[in-house]
CSV table of C-alpha atoms and ligand atoms in Angstrom, one decimal:
chain,number,residue,atom,x,y,z
A,1,MET,CA,90.1,86.1,91.0
A,2,PHE,CA,89.8,83.8,88.0
A,3,GLU,CA,87.3,81.7,89.9
A,4,ASN,CA,84.9,84.5,89.2
A,5,LEU,CA,85.1,84.0,85.5
A,6,HIS,CA,82.3,82.1,83.7
A,7,GLU,CA,82.2,80.4,80.3
A,8,GLN,CA,81.5,82.7,77.5
A,9,PRO,CA,78.9,81.8,74.9
A,10,ALA,CA,80.6,80.3,71.9
A,11,ASP,CA,80.6,82.4,68.7
A,12,LYS,CA,78.4,80.4,66.4
A,13,ILE,CA,80.3,81.3,63.3
A,14,LEU,CA,83.7,80.3,64.7
A,15,GLN,CA,82.2,77.2,66.3
A,16,LEU,CA,80.9,76.0,62.9
A,17,MET,CA,84.4,76.7,61.4
A,18,VAL,CA,85.9,74.3,63.9
A,19,ALA,CA,83.2,71.7,63.4
A,20,PHE,CA,83.8,71.8,59.7
A,21,ARG,CA,87.6,71.5,60.1
A,22,GLU,CA,87.1,68.4,62.4
A,23,ASP,CA,84.7,66.6,60.0
A,24,PRO,CA,86.8,63.9,58.3
A,25,ARG,CA,84.4,63.5,55.3
A,26,GLU,CA,86.2,64.3,52.0
A,27,ASP,CA,83.2,65.6,50.2
A,28,LYS,CA,82.1,68.0,53.0
A,29,ILE,CA,81.1,71.6,51.9
A,30,ASP,CA,81.8,74.7,53.9
A,31,LEU,CA,79.2,77.4,53.6
A,32,GLY,CA,79.9,78.8,57.0
A,33,VAL,CA,82.3,81.6,57.8
A,34,GLY,CA,82.4,84.7,55.5
A,35,VAL,CA,85.7,84.2,53.8
A,36,TYR,CA,85.9,84.3,50.0
A,37,ARG,CA,87.0,81.2,48.3
A,38,ASN,CA,87.6,80.7,44.6
A,39,ALA,CA,86.5,77.7,42.5
A,40,GLU,CA,89.4,75.7,43.9
A,41,GLY,CA,88.3,76.4,47.4
A,42,LEU,CA,91.3,78.7,48.1
A,43,THR,CA,91.4,82.2,49.5
A,44,PRO,CA,94.3,83.6,47.4
A,45,VAL,CA,96.3,86.8,48.1
A,46,MET,CA,94.9,89.2,45.5
A,47,ARG,CA,97.4,90.0,42.7
A,48,ALA,CA,97.6,93.7,43.5
A,49,ILE,CA,98.2,93.1,47.2
A,50,LYS,CA,101.0,90.7,46.3
A,51,ALA,CA,102.5,93.3,44.0
A,52,ALA,CA,102.2,96.0,46.6
A,53,GLU,CA,103.9,93.8,49.2
A,54,ARG,CA,106.8,93.2,46.8
A,55,LYS,CA,107.1,96.9,46.2
A,56,TRP,CA,106.9,97.7,49.9
A,57,TRP,CA,109.5,95.2,50.9
A,58,GLU,CA,112.0,97.1,48.8
A,59,GLN,CA,110.8,100.5,50.0
A,60,GLU,CA,110.3,100.0,53.7
A,61,THR,CA,113.0,101.5,55.8
A,62,THR,CA,111.5,101.4,59.3
A,63,LYS,CA,109.0,99.6,61.5
A,64,SER,CA,108.7,102.5,63.9
A,65,TYR,CA,105.2,103.6,64.9
A,66,THR,CA,102.8,105.2,62.5
A,67,ALA,CA,100.5,108.0,63.5
A,68,LEU,CA,98.0,107.3,66.3
A,69,ALA,CA,95.0,107.6,64.0
A,70,GLY,CA,96.9,105.7,61.3
A,71,GLU,CA,98.6,107.0,58.2
A,72,PRO,CA,96.9,110.0,56.7
A,73,ALA,CA,97.3,108.6,53.2
A,74,PHE,CA,95.4,105.5,54.2
A,75,LEU,CA,92.6,107.5,55.7
A,76,ASP,CA,92.3,109.7,52.6
A,77,ALA,CA,92.3,106.7,50.3
A,78,MET,CA,89.7,104.9,52.2
A,79,ILE,CA,87.5,108.0,52.7
A,80,GLY,CA,87.6,108.3,48.9
A,81,LEU,CA,86.8,104.7,48.3
A,82,VAL,CA,83.8,104.6,50.7
A,83,LEU,CA,82.4,108.2,50.5
A,84,GLY,CA,83.6,109.4,47.1
A,85,ASP,CA,82.6,113.1,46.9
A,86,ALA,CA,79.4,112.6,48.8
A,87,VAL,CA,80.6,114.9,51.6
A,88,PRO,CA,83.4,117.4,51.9
A,89,ARG,CA,86.7,116.0,53.2
A,90,GLU,CA,86.6,118.5,56.1
A,91,ALA,CA,83.4,116.8,57.3
A,92,VAL,CA,85.2,113.5,58.0
A,93,ALA,CA,87.2,112.5,61.0
A,94,ALA,CA,88.8,109.1,60.7
A,95,ALA,CA,91.1,106.6,62.3
A,96,ALA,CA,92.6,103.3,61.2
A,97,ALA,CA,91.4,100.3,63.3
A,98,PRO,CA,92.3,96.6,63.5
A,99,GLY,CA,89.7,95.3,61.0
A,100,GLY,CA,86.1,96.2,60.5
A,101,THR,CA,85.3,94.7,63.9
A,102,GLY,CA,87.9,97.0,65.6
A,103,ALA,CA,86.2,99.9,63.8
A,104,ILE,CA,82.7,98.8,65.0
A,105,ARG,CA,84.0,98.5,68.6
A,106,GLN,CA,85.6,101.9,68.5
A,107,GLY,CA,82.5,103.4,66.8
A,108,LEU,CA,80.3,102.1,69.5
A,109,GLU,CA,82.6,103.4,72.2
A,110,LEU,CA,82.5,106.8,70.5
A,111,VAL,CA,78.7,106.6,70.6
A,112,GLN,CA,78.8,105.8,74.3
A,113,MET,CA,81.1,108.8,74.9
A,114,ALA,CA,79.0,111.2,72.8
A,115,SER,CA,75.5,109.9,73.7
A,116,PRO,CA,75.5,108.1,77.0
A,117,GLY,CA,72.4,106.1,77.4
A,118,ALA,CA,71.9,105.9,73.6
A,119,ARG,CA,70.1,102.8,72.4
A,120,VAL,CA,71.3,101.1,69.3
A,121,PHE,CA,68.7,99.8,66.9
A,122,VAL,CA,69.8,96.7,65.0
A,123,SER,CA,68.3,94.8,62.1
A,124,ASN,CA,66.7,91.5,63.0
A,125,PRO,CA,68.7,89.6,62.2
A,126,THR,CA,72.2,91.2,62.1
A,127,TRP,CA,75.8,89.9,62.3
A,128,PRO,CA,75.9,88.1,65.7
A,129,ASN,CA,79.1,89.9,66.7
A,130,HIS,CA,77.2,93.2,66.6
A,131,LEU,CA,75.0,91.9,69.3
A,132,SER,CA,77.9,90.5,71.2
A,133,ILE,CA,79.9,93.7,71.2
A,134,LEU,CA,76.9,95.8,72.1
A,135,ALA,CA,76.2,93.5,75.1
A,136,HIS,CA,79.9,93.6,76.1
A,137,LEU,CA,79.8,97.4,76.2
A,138,GLY,CA,76.5,97.3,78.1
A,139,ILE,CA,74.7,99.2,75.4
A,140,GLU,CA,70.9,98.7,75.1
A,141,THR,CA,70.0,97.0,71.9
A,142,VAL,CA,66.6,97.4,70.2
A,143,PRO,CA,65.9,95.0,67.2
A,144,TYR,CA,64.0,96.4,64.2
A,145,ARG,CA,62.2,94.1,61.7
A,146,TYR,CA,64.3,93.7,58.6
A,147,PHE,CA,63.9,90.3,56.9
A,148,ASP,CA,60.6,88.9,55.7
A,149,ALA,CA,60.9,85.2,56.3
A,150,GLU,CA,58.2,84.4,53.7
A,151,THR,CA,59.6,86.3,50.8
A,152,CYS,CA,63.3,86.4,52.0
A,153,ALA,CA,63.3,90.1,51.0
A,154,VAL,CA,63.5,93.2,53.2
A,155,ASP,CA,60.4,93.9,55.3
A,156,CYS,CA,60.6,97.6,54.7
A,157,ALA,CA,57.2,98.4,56.2
A,158,GLY,CA,58.0,96.5,59.4
A,159,MET,CA,61.4,98.2,59.5
A,160,MET,CA,59.9,101.7,59.2
A,161,GLU,CA,57.3,100.9,61.8
A,162,ASP,CA,59.9,99.7,64.3
A,163,LEU,CA,62.2,102.7,63.7
A,164,GLU,CA,59.4,105.0,64.6
A,165,GLY,CA,60.5,104.1,68.2
A,166,VAL,CA,63.9,105.8,68.0
A,167,ARG,CA,64.5,108.7,70.4
A,168,PRO,CA,66.9,111.7,69.9
A,169,GLY,CA,70.5,110.5,70.3
A,170,ASP,CA,69.7,106.8,69.6
A,171,VAL,CA,71.7,105.1,66.9
A,172,VAL,CA,70.4,103.1,64.0
A,173,LEU,CA,72.9,100.5,62.8
A,174,LEU,CA,72.6,99.8,59.1
A,175,HIS,CA,74.6,97.5,56.8
A,176,GLY,CA,76.1,99.6,54.0
A,177,CYS,CA,75.6,96.8,51.4
A,178,CYS,CA,75.5,93.0,51.2
A,179,HIS,CA,73.5,92.5,54.4
A,180,ASN,CA,75.0,89.9,56.7
A,181,PRO,CA,73.4,87.4,57.3
A,182,THR,CA,70.5,87.7,54.9
A,183,GLY,CA,71.8,89.0,51.6
A,184,ALA,CA,68.7,91.1,51.3
A,185,ASN,CA,69.4,94.8,50.8
A,186,LEU,CA,67.6,98.2,51.0
A,187,ASN,CA,67.3,100.1,47.8
A,188,LEU,CA,68.0,103.8,47.5
A,189,THR,CA,64.4,104.8,47.8
A,190,GLN,CA,63.9,102.8,51.0
A,191,VAL,CA,67.1,104.3,52.4
A,192,GLU,CA,65.8,107.8,51.6
A,193,ALA,CA,62.8,107.1,53.7
A,194,VAL,CA,65.0,105.8,56.6
A,195,ILE,CA,67.1,109.0,56.4
A,196,GLU,CA,64.1,111.1,56.6
A,197,LEU,CA,62.8,109.3,59.6
A,198,MET,CA,66.2,109.4,61.4
A,199,ASN,CA,66.5,113.1,60.8
A,200,ALA,CA,62.9,113.8,61.9
A,201,ARG,CA,63.6,111.9,65.2
A,202,GLY,CA,67.2,113.1,65.8
A,203,ALA,CA,68.6,109.6,65.6
A,204,VAL,CA,72.2,109.0,64.3
A,205,PRO,CA,73.0,106.4,61.7
A,206,MET,CA,75.9,104.0,62.1
A,207,ILE,CA,76.9,102.1,59.0
A,208,ASP,CA,78.9,98.8,58.9
A,209,ILE,CA,80.3,98.4,55.4
A,210,ALA,CA,82.3,95.2,55.2
A,211,TYR,CA,81.7,94.0,51.7
A,212,GLN,CA,82.0,96.9,49.3
A,213,GLY,CA,82.6,95.5,45.9
A,214,PHE,CA,81.0,92.1,46.6
A,215,GLY,CA,77.4,93.2,45.7
A,216,ASP,CA,76.9,95.2,42.5
A,217,GLY,CA,80.3,96.9,42.3
A,218,LEU,CA,82.4,99.4,44.2
A,219,THR,CA,80.4,102.5,43.5
A,220,ALA,CA,76.9,100.8,43.6
A,221,ASP,CA,77.7,99.2,46.9
A,222,ALA,CA,78.7,102.6,48.4
A,223,GLN,CA,75.5,104.3,47.4
A,224,VAL,CA,73.6,103.7,50.7
A,225,THR,CA,76.6,104.8,52.8
A,226,ARG,CA,77.0,107.9,50.6
A,227,ALA,CA,73.3,108.8,50.7
A,228,VAL,CA,73.2,108.5,54.5
A,229,ALA,CA,76.4,110.5,55.1
A,230,ALA,CA,75.2,113.2,52.7
A,231,GLY,CA,71.7,113.3,54.1
A,232,CYS,CA,72.2,113.1,57.9
A,233,PRO,CA,73.9,115.7,60.0
A,234,GLU,CA,76.1,113.1,61.6
A,235,THR,CA,77.1,109.5,60.6
A,236,VAL,CA,79.4,106.9,62.1
A,237,ILE,CA,80.9,104.5,59.5
A,238,ALA,CA,82.9,101.3,60.2
A,239,ALA,CA,84.5,100.0,57.0
A,240,SER,CA,86.5,96.8,56.6
A,241,CYS,CA,89.2,95.9,54.1
A,242,SER,CA,89.3,92.2,55.0
A,243,LYS,CA,87.0,91.0,52.2
A,244,ASN,CA,87.4,93.3,49.3
A,245,PHE,CA,91.2,93.4,49.6
A,246,GLY,CA,91.4,89.8,50.8
A,247,ILE,CA,93.6,90.7,53.8
A,248,TYR,CA,91.6,89.2,56.6
A,249,ARG,CA,94.4,88.4,59.0
A,250,GLU,CA,96.1,91.8,58.5
A,251,ARG,CA,93.3,93.4,60.5
A,252,THR,CA,92.6,96.5,58.4
A,253,GLY,CA,89.7,98.7,58.8
A,254,ILE,CA,88.7,102.4,59.3
A,255,LEU,CA,86.3,104.2,61.5
A,256,MET,CA,84.9,107.5,60.1
A,257,ALA,CA,82.8,110.0,61.9
A,258,VAL,CA,81.0,112.4,59.5
A,259,SER,CA,79.7,115.8,60.8
A,260,HIS,CA,78.3,118.5,58.5
A,261,ASP,CA,79.2,120.9,61.3
A,262,THR,CA,82.8,121.0,60.1
A,263,GLY,CA,83.8,123.0,63.2
A,264,ARG,CA,83.4,119.8,65.2
A,265,ARG,CA,85.9,117.8,63.2
A,266,GLY,CA,88.9,118.7,65.3
A,267,VAL,CA,87.3,117.4,68.6
A,268,VAL,CA,85.9,114.3,66.9
A,269,GLN,CA,89.3,113.5,65.4
A,270,GLY,CA,90.9,114.0,68.8
A,271,ASN,CA,88.4,111.6,70.3
A,272,LEU,CA,89.1,108.9,67.7
A,273,ALA,CA,92.8,109.1,68.3
A,274,HIS,CA,92.2,109.0,72.1
A,275,LEU,CA,90.1,105.8,71.6
A,276,ASN,CA,92.9,104.2,69.7
A,277,ARG,CA,95.4,105.1,72.4
A,278,GLN,CA,93.2,103.7,75.2
A,279,ASN,CA,92.4,100.5,73.4
A,280,TYR,CA,95.5,99.4,71.5
A,281,SER,CA,97.6,102.5,71.0
A,282,PHE,CA,98.8,102.6,67.4
A,283,PRO,CA,96.8,100.7,64.8
A,284,PRO,CA,98.3,97.9,62.7
A,285,ASP,CA,100.0,99.3,59.6
A,286,HIS,CA,100.9,96.6,57.1
A,287,GLY,CA,97.4,95.9,55.7
A,288,ALA,CA,96.6,99.7,55.7
A,289,ARG,CA,99.9,100.3,53.8
A,290,MET,CA,99.0,97.7,51.2
A,291,VAL,CA,95.5,99.2,50.7
A,292,THR,CA,97.0,102.6,50.3
A,293,LEU,CA,99.5,101.4,47.7
A,294,VAL,CA,96.8,99.6,45.8
A,295,LEU,CA,94.3,102.5,45.9
A,296,THR,CA,96.9,105.2,44.9
A,297,ASP,CA,98.8,103.4,42.2
A,298,PRO,CA,96.7,103.5,39.0
A,299,GLU,CA,98.1,100.2,37.7
A,300,LEU,CA,97.6,98.3,40.9
A,301,ARG,CA,94.2,99.8,41.4
A,302,ALA,CA,93.0,98.8,38.0
A,303,ASP,CA,94.2,95.3,38.5
A,304,TRP,CA,92.6,95.1,42.0
A,305,GLU,CA,89.3,96.4,40.5
A,306,THR,CA,89.5,93.8,37.7
A,307,GLU,CA,90.1,91.0,40.2
A,308,LEU,CA,87.4,92.2,42.5
A,309,ASP,CA,84.9,92.3,39.6
A,310,GLU,CA,85.8,88.7,38.8
A,311,VAL,CA,85.2,87.7,42.4
A,312,ARG,CA,81.8,89.5,42.4
A,313,GLU,CA,80.7,88.2,39.0
A,314,GLY,CA,81.7,84.7,40.1
A,315,MET,CA,79.4,84.9,43.2
A,316,ILE,CA,76.6,86.3,41.1
A,317,ALA,CA,77.0,83.4,38.6
A,318,LEU,CA,76.8,80.9,41.5
A,319,ARG,CA,73.7,82.6,42.8
A,320,MET,CA,72.0,82.3,39.4
A,321,GLN,CA,73.0,78.7,39.0
A,322,LEU,CA,71.7,77.8,42.5
A,323,ALA,CA,68.4,79.6,41.9
A,324,GLU,CA,68.1,77.9,38.5
A,325,GLU,CA,68.9,74.5,39.9
A,326,LEU,CA,66.4,74.8,42.7
A,327,LYS,CA,63.8,76.0,40.3
A,328,ARG,CA,64.3,73.0,38.2
A,329,LEU,CA,64.2,70.6,41.1
A,330,THR,CA,61.2,72.1,42.9
A,331,GLY,CA,59.3,73.3,39.9
A,332,SER,CA,58.7,76.6,41.7
A,333,ASP,CA,60.2,80.1,42.1
A,334,ARG,CA,60.5,79.7,45.9
A,335,PHE,CA,64.2,80.2,45.8
A,336,GLY,CA,64.2,82.9,43.2
A,337,PHE,CA,65.4,85.4,45.9
A,338,ILE,CA,68.9,83.8,45.9
A,339,ALA,CA,69.5,85.5,42.5
A,340,GLU,CA,68.2,88.8,43.9
A,341,HIS,CA,70.2,88.8,47.1
A,342,ARG,CA,73.7,90.4,46.9
A,343,GLY,CA,77.0,89.8,48.6
A,344,MET,CA,78.6,86.8,50.1
A,345,PHE,CA,75.6,85.6,52.0
A,346,SER,CA,72.0,84.5,51.5
A,347,ARG,CA,69.6,83.3,54.2
A,348,LEU,CA,67.8,80.4,52.6
A,349,GLY,CA,64.8,80.3,55.0
A,350,LEU,CA,65.3,76.6,55.8
A,351,ALA,CA,64.1,75.1,59.1
A,352,PRO,CA,66.8,74.4,61.7
A,353,GLU,CA,66.1,70.6,61.4
A,354,ILE,CA,66.9,70.8,57.7
A,355,VAL,CA,70.1,72.7,58.3
A,356,GLU,CA,71.0,70.0,60.9
A,357,THR,CA,70.2,67.1,58.4
A,358,LEU,CA,72.3,68.7,55.7
A,359,ARG,CA,75.3,68.9,58.1
A,360,ARG,CA,74.8,65.5,59.7
A,361,ASP,CA,73.9,63.4,56.6
A,362,ARG,CA,75.6,65.3,53.8
A,363,GLY,CA,78.5,67.2,55.4
A,364,ILE,CA,77.1,70.5,54.2
A,365,TYR,CA,77.8,73.2,56.8
A,366,MET,CA,75.7,76.4,56.9
A,367,MET,CA,74.8,78.7,59.8
A,368,GLY,CA,71.9,77.5,62.0
A,369,ASP,CA,69.7,80.2,60.6
A,370,SER,CA,70.4,78.8,57.1
A,371,ARG,CA,72.8,81.5,56.1
A,372,ILE,CA,75.1,80.3,53.3
A,373,ASN,CA,78.4,81.7,52.1
A,374,ILE,CA,77.9,81.7,48.3
A,375,ALA,CA,81.6,81.7,47.8
A,376,GLY,CA,81.9,78.3,49.5
A,377,LEU,CA,80.2,76.8,46.4
A,378,ASN,CA,81.5,76.1,43.0
A,379,ARG,CA,79.9,75.0,39.7
A,380,GLN,CA,80.1,71.4,40.7
A,381,THR,CA,78.8,71.7,44.3
A,382,VAL,CA,75.8,73.9,43.4
A,383,PRO,CA,73.8,70.9,42.1
A,384,VAL,CA,74.9,68.9,45.1
A,385,LEU,CA,73.6,71.5,47.5
A,386,ALA,CA,70.3,72.0,45.6
A,387,LYS,CA,69.6,68.3,45.5
A,388,ALA,CA,70.4,67.9,49.2
A,389,ILE,CA,68.1,70.8,50.1
A,390,VAL,CA,65.2,69.3,48.2
A,391,ALA,CA,65.9,65.8,49.5
A,392,ALA,CA,65.9,67.1,53.1
A,393,GLY,CA,62.5,68.6,52.5
A,394,GLY,CA,63.7,72.2,52.2
B,401,LMR,C1,81.1,86.2,58.9
B,401,LMR,O1,80.0,86.8,59.2
B,401,LMR,O2,81.2,85.0,58.7
B,401,LMR,C2,82.3,87.1,58.8
B,401,LMR,O3,82.1,88.4,59.0
B,401,LMR,C3,83.5,86.5,59.6
B,401,LMR,C4,83.3,86.8,61.0
B,401,LMR,O4,84.3,87.2,61.7
B,401,LMR,O5,82.3,86.5,61.6
């Protein structure tokens, strides 16, 4: 039967990761995959996670299965982190999932079960794996305009126009914060308009929030998600703990389904647990356990928030430096948007030939669409990148 298999298209992000690894140049710069790195180029285990692991090692008495939907304490802690008190707890069904990607996959399967034939509207561009998972599930995808290539800001008018095409039961996939790959984000007023439109058309929002705390802070970054969950009758939310807790390989995420018709919660919760059982049975526990310890222990939580703030402020400082440097070198404000964008990524708006030149001649690796991972830079490499961009004709 294996003769029927065909080659799968390579994932561009992972492909770039391998190409970087194989490049022997010592001064190469990795601005590809979205993994946080500090000024030394390392992805450290966060202090609070390390402390939680030490504590847990002493306390843990069994490795027996956890609950099918994950530990209730994890679900409560994460619902609190993402939704605050935007909606009553009884409105939220939730299940732990293996990472944000696992939550997205489960969320889309839930959509398929609840609204067969639903189309999913996705921002153009969006995280490539959204498109790949949607295609894998056979869900029809409709792109909506999102990024204005001229200004490198959100094309809100274009977005609203394209979303006029949603039909009842369709799903609109939004990025909760720190849009990947562009770094350009909707403000609250724009989100209110999207909420109104979705409600008027009977469309259901699905939110992917993978970078809470990397943009403007934990609460500010949750604003869009909270406004949507409070303002729409139903919302699907996939949240990741990979980046903000730095536990990438532990695969920790959560899928939430919010319904203001609280009588539905039991059935929705049962369906989330059923999906877990069908796909991988019990969700991974270690990362979820660490997140729970960090979020529920005041001392650990305070330390985590401090470290996360440092991470976020470091990325903003690099953004400012890069925008400044490019302004100095080009004598224009063309790259001013880098300081306005938020999160780990910015799409620079460089032509593919320039991206290729930077990789080939300078060992600077960014995604083909000119997305850079800001955290791949440090104070010393910012001027190197800026100079290389200008020299390549960017
Ligand atoms: C990225 O966009 O680089 C990250 O979300 C990592 C990944 O898995 O693609």
